[in-house]
mmCIF file of C-alpha atoms in Angstrom:
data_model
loop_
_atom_site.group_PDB
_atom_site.id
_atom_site.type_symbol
_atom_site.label_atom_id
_atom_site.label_comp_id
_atom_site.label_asym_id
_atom_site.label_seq_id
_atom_site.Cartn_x
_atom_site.Cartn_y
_atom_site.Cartn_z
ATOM 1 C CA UNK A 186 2.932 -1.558 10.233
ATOM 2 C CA UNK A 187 5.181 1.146 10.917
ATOM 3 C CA UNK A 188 3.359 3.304 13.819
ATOM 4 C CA UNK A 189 2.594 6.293 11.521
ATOM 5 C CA UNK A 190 -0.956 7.583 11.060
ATOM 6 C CA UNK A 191 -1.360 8.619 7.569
ATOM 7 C CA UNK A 192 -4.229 11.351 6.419
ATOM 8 C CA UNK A 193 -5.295 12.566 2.980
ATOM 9 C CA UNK A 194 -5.390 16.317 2.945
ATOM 10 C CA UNK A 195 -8.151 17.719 0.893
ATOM 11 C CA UNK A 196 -7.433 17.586 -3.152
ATOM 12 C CA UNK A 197 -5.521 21.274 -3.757
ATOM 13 C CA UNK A 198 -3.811 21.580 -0.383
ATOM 14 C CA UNK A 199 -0.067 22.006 -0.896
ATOM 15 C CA UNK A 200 2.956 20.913 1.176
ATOM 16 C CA UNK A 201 5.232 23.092 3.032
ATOM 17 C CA UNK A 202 8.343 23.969 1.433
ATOM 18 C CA UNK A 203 8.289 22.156 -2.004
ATOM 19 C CA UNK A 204 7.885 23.484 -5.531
ATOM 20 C CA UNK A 205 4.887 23.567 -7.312
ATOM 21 C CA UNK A 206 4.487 20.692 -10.197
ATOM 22 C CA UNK A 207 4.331 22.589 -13.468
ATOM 23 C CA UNK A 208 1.710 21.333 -15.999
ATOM 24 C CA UNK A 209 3.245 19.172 -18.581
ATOM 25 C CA UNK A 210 3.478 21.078 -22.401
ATOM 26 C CA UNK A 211 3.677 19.932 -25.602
ATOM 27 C CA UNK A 212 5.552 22.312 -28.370
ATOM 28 C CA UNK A 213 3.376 22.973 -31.345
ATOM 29 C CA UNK A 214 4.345 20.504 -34.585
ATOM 30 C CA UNK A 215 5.583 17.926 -32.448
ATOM 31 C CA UNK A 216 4.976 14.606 -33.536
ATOM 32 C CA UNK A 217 2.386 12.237 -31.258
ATOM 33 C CA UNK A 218 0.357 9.987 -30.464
ATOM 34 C CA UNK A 219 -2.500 10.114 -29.113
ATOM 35 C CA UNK A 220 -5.236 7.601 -27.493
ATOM 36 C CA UNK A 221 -9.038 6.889 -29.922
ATOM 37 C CA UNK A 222 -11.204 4.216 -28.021
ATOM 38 C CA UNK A 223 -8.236 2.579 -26.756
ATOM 39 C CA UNK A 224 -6.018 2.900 -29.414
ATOM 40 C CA UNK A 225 -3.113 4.954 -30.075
ATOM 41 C CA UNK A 226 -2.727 6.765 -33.574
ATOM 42 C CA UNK A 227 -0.221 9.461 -35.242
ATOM 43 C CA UNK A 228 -1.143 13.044 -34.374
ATOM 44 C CA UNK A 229 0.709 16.521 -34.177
ATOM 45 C CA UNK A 230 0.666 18.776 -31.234
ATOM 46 C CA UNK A 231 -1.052 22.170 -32.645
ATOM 47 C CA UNK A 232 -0.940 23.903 -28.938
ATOM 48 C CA UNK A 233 -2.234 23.359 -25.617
ATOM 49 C CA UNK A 234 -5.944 23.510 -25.151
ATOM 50 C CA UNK A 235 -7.835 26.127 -23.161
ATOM 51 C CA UNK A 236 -9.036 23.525 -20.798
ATOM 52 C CA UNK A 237 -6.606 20.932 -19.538
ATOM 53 C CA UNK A 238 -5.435 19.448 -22.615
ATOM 54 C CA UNK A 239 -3.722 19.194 -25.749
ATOM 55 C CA UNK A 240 -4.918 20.334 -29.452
ATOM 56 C CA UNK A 241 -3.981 17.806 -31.961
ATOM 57 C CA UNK A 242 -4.718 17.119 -35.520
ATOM 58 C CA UNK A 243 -4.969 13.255 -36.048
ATOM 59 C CA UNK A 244 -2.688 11.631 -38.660
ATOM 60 C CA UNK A 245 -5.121 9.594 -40.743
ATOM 61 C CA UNK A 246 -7.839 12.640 -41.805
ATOM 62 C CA UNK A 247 -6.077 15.976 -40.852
ATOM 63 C CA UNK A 248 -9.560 16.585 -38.292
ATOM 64 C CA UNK A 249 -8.687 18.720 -35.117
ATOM 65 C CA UNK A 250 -9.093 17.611 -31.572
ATOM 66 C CA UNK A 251 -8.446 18.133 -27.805
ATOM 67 C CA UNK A 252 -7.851 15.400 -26.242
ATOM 68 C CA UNK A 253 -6.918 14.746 -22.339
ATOM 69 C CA UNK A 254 -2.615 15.364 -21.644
ATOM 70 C CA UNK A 255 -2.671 11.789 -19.872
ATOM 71 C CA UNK A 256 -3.925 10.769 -23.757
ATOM 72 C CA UNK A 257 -0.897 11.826 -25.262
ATOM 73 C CA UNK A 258 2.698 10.324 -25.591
ATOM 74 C CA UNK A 259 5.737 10.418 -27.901
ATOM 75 C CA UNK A 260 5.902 7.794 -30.390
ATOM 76 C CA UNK A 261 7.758 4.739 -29.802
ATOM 77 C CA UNK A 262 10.955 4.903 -31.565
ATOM 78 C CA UNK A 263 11.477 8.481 -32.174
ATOM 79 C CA UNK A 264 14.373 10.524 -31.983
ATOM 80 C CA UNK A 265 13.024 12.618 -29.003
ATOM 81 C CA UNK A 266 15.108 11.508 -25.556
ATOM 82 C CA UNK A 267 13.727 9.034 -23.074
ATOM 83 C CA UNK A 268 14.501 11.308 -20.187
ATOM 84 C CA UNK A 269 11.997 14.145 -22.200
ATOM 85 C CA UNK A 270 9.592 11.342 -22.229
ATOM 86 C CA UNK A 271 9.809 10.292 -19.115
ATOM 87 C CA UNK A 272 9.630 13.616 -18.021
ATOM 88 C CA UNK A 273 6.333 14.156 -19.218
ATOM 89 C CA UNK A 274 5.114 11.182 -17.759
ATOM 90 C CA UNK A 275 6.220 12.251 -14.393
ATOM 91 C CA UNK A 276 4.565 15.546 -14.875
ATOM 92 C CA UNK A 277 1.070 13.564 -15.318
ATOM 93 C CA UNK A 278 1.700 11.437 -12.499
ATOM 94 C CA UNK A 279 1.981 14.704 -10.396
ATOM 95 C CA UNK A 280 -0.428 16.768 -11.883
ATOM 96 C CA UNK A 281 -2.825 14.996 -9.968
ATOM 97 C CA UNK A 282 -1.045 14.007 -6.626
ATOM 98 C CA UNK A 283 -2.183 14.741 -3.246
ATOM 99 C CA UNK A 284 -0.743 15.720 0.055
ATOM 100 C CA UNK A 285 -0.423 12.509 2.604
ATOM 101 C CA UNK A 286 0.421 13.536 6.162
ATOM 102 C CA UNK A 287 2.461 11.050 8.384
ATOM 103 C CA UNK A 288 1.964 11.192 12.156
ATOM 104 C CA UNK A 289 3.794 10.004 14.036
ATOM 105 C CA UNK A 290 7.877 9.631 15.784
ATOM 106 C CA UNK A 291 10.685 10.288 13.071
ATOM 107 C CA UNK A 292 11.849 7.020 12.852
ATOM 108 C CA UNK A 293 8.575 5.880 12.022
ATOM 109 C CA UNK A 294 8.024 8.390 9.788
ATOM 110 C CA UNK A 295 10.667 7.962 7.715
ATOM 111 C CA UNK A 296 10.031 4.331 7.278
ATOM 112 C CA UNK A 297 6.642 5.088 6.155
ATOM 113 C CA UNK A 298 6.874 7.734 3.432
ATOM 114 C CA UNK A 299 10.176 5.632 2.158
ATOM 115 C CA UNK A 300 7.712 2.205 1.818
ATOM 116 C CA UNK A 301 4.949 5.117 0.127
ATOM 117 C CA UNK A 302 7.864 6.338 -2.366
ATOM 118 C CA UNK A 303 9.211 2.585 -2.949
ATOM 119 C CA UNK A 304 5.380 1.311 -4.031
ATOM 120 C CA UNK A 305 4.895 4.775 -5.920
ATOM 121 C CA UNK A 306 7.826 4.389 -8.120
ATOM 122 C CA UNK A 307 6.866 0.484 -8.697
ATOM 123 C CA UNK A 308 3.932 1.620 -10.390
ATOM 124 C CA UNK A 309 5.333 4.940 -11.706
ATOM 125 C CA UNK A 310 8.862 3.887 -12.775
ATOM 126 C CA UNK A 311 11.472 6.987 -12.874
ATOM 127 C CA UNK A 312 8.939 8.539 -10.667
ATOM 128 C CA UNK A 313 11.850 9.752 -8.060
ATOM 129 C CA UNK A 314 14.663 8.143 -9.897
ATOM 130 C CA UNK A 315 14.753 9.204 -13.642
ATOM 131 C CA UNK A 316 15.899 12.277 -13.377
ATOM 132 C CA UNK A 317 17.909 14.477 -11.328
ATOM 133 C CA UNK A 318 15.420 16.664 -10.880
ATOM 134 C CA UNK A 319 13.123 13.679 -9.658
ATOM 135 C CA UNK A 320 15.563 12.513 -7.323
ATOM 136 C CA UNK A 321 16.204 16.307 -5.825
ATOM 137 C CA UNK A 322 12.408 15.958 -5.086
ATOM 138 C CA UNK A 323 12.367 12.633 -3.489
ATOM 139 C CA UNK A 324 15.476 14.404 -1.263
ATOM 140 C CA UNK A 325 12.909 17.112 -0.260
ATOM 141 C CA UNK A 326 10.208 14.379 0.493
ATOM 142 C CA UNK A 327 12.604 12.395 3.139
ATOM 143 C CA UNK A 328 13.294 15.813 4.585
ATOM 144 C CA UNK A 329 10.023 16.672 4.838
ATOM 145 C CA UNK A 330 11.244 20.014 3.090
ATOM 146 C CA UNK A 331 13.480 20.836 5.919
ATOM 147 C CA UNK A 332 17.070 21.273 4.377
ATOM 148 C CA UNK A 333 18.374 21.107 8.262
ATOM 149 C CA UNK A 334 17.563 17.068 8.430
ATOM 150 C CA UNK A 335 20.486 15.713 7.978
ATOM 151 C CA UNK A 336 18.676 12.455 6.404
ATOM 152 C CA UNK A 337 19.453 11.336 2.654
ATOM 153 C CA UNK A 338 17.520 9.065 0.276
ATOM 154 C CA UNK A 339 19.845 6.304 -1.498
ATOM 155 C CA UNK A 340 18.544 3.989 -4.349
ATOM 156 C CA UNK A 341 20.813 1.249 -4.982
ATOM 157 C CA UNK A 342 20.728 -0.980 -7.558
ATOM 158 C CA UNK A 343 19.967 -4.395 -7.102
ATOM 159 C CA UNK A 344 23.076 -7.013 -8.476
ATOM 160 C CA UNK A 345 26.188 -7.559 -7.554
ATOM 161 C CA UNK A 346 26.633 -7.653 -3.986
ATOM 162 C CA UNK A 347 22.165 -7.456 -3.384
ATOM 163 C CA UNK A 348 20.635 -10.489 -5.334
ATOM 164 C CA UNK A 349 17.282 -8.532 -6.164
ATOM 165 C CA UNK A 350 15.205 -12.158 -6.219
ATOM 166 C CA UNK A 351 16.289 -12.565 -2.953
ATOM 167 C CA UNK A 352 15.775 -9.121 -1.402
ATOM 168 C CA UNK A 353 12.317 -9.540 -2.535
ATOM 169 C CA UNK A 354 11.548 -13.497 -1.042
ATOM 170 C CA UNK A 355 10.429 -13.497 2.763
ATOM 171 C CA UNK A 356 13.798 -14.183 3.811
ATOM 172 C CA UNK A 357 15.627 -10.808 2.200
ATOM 173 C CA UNK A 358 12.200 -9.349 3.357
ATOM 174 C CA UNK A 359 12.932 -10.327 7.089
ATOM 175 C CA UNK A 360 16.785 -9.673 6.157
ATOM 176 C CA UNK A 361 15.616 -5.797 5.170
ATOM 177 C CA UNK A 362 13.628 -5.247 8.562
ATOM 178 C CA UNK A 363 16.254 -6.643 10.513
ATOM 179 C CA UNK A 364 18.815 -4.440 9.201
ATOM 180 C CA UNK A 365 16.368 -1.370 9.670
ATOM 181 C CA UNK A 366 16.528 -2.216 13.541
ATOM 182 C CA UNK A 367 20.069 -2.349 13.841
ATOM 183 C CA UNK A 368 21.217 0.238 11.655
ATOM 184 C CA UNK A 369 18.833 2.677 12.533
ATOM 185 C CA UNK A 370 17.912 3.103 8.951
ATOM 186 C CA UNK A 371 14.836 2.804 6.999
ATOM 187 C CA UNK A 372 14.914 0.543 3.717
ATOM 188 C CA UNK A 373 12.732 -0.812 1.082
ATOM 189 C CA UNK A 374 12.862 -2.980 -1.957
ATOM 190 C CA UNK A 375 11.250 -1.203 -4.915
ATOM 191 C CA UNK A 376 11.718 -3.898 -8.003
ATOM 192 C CA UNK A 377 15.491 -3.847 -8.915
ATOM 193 C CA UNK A 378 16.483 -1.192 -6.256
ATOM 194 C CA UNK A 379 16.796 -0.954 -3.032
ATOM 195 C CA UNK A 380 15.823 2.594 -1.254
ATOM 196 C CA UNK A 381 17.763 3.721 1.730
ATOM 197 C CA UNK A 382 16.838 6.803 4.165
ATOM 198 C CA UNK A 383 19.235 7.496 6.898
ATOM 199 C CA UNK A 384 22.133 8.928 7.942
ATOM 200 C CA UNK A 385 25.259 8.383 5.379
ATOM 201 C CA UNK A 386 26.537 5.864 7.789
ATOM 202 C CA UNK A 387 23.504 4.420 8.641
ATOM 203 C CA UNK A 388 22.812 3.714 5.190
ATOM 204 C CA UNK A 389 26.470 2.266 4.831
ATOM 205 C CA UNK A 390 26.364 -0.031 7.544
ATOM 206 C CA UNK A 391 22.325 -1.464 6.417
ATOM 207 C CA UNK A 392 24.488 -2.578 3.185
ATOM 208 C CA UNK A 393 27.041 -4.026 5.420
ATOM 209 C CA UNK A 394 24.248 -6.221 7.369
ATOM 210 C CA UNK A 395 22.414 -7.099 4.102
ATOM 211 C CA UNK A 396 25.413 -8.372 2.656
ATOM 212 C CA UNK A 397 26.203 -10.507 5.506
ATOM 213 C CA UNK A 398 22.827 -11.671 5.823
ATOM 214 C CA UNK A 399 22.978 -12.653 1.956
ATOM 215 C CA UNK A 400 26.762 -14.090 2.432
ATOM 216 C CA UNK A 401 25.567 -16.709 5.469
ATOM 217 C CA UNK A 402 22.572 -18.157 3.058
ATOM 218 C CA UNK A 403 24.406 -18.445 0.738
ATOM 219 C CA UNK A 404 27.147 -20.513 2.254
ATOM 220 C CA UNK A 405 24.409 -22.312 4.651
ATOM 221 C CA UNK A 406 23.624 -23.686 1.337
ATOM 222 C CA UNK A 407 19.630 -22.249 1.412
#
């Protein structure tokens, strides 16, 4: 759909020029819980495991276990911060990630890996937006780890000026590649935001033509 071929490199290769994803760890006494035949029950974190995983003691009988980090979470509720939470998450999303390759022209390109972020952060939510740290990454991915490229990633929320319901119906969908053509810029709906890669004024003017696009249907009465 966008001219790129895309290859998996073998699990363990490693991109050029971006920083290696550090295991997520859990602080001893920490309060958790952790997943028992597809339930989740109170635990505390007594260390990380020699393997990969996370010794706990389980709430209910004070029994020791290691259990897989993708098994563990922070409690609903509790008075740890969202962003350390979601920053866990993110590092067991990427403890497992791979290296995709696009070939292909840089236009192209760019469209593709922004359409591969957009779908990965659908499913993975805060995956290249929740933190600053996550979105200095998802900078690095558009660049392809070249600080030269003068391209930027942009996520914009949807509201406002961008009705998100109609971004994402098969007019806004049309309305999105049209404005890629013409503003040289490549864009893609990702539930209530809107990714942009481009040039700052690229990305300034595929607002512009989205807007307008949005203005005529809505006073065309559709």
């Amino acid at each position: 759909e966008t001219g790129c071929l895309m290859l998996w490199l073998p699990p363990g290769s490693t991109a050029p020029n971006r920083s290696a994803v550090t295991s997520p760890s859990w602080k001893a006494g920490t309060a958790v819980e952790a997943l028992y035949r597809g339930s989740w029950h109170a635990a505390v974190v007594v260390g990380p495991a020699d393997s990969s995983g996370v010794n706990i003691t389980w709430g209910y009988n004070g029994s020791s276990a290691e259990v897989p980090e993708e098994e563990v979470r922070l409690p609903e509720g509790s008075s740890s911060t969202s962003g350390k939470s979601l920053q866990h998450r993110r590092q067991v999303w990427l403890k497992t990630a791979r290296v995709l390759v696009a070939v292909g022209p840089d236009r192209a390109r760019l469209s593709c890996v922004l359409r591969i972020m957009a779908a990965s952060e659908t499913l993975c939510p805060g995956l290249w937006t929740g933190s600053q740290q996550a979105q200095e990454e998802a900078q690095v991915e558009v660049r392809d780890g070249d600080d030269v490229v003068p391209y930027c990633l942009e996520a914009v929320s949807n509201g406002g000026d961008l009705d998100a319901q109609w971004l994402r119906s098969s007019e806004g969908l049309s309305s999105i590649r049209s404005a890629e053509l013409a503003a040289a810029c490549a864009l893609q709906s990702s539930g209530l935001q809107l990714f942009l890669a481009g040039l700052d004024l690229d990305r300034e003017r595929a607002q512009e033509y989205l807007r307008w696009a949005q203005l005529s249907r809505r006073n065309s009465g559709s």
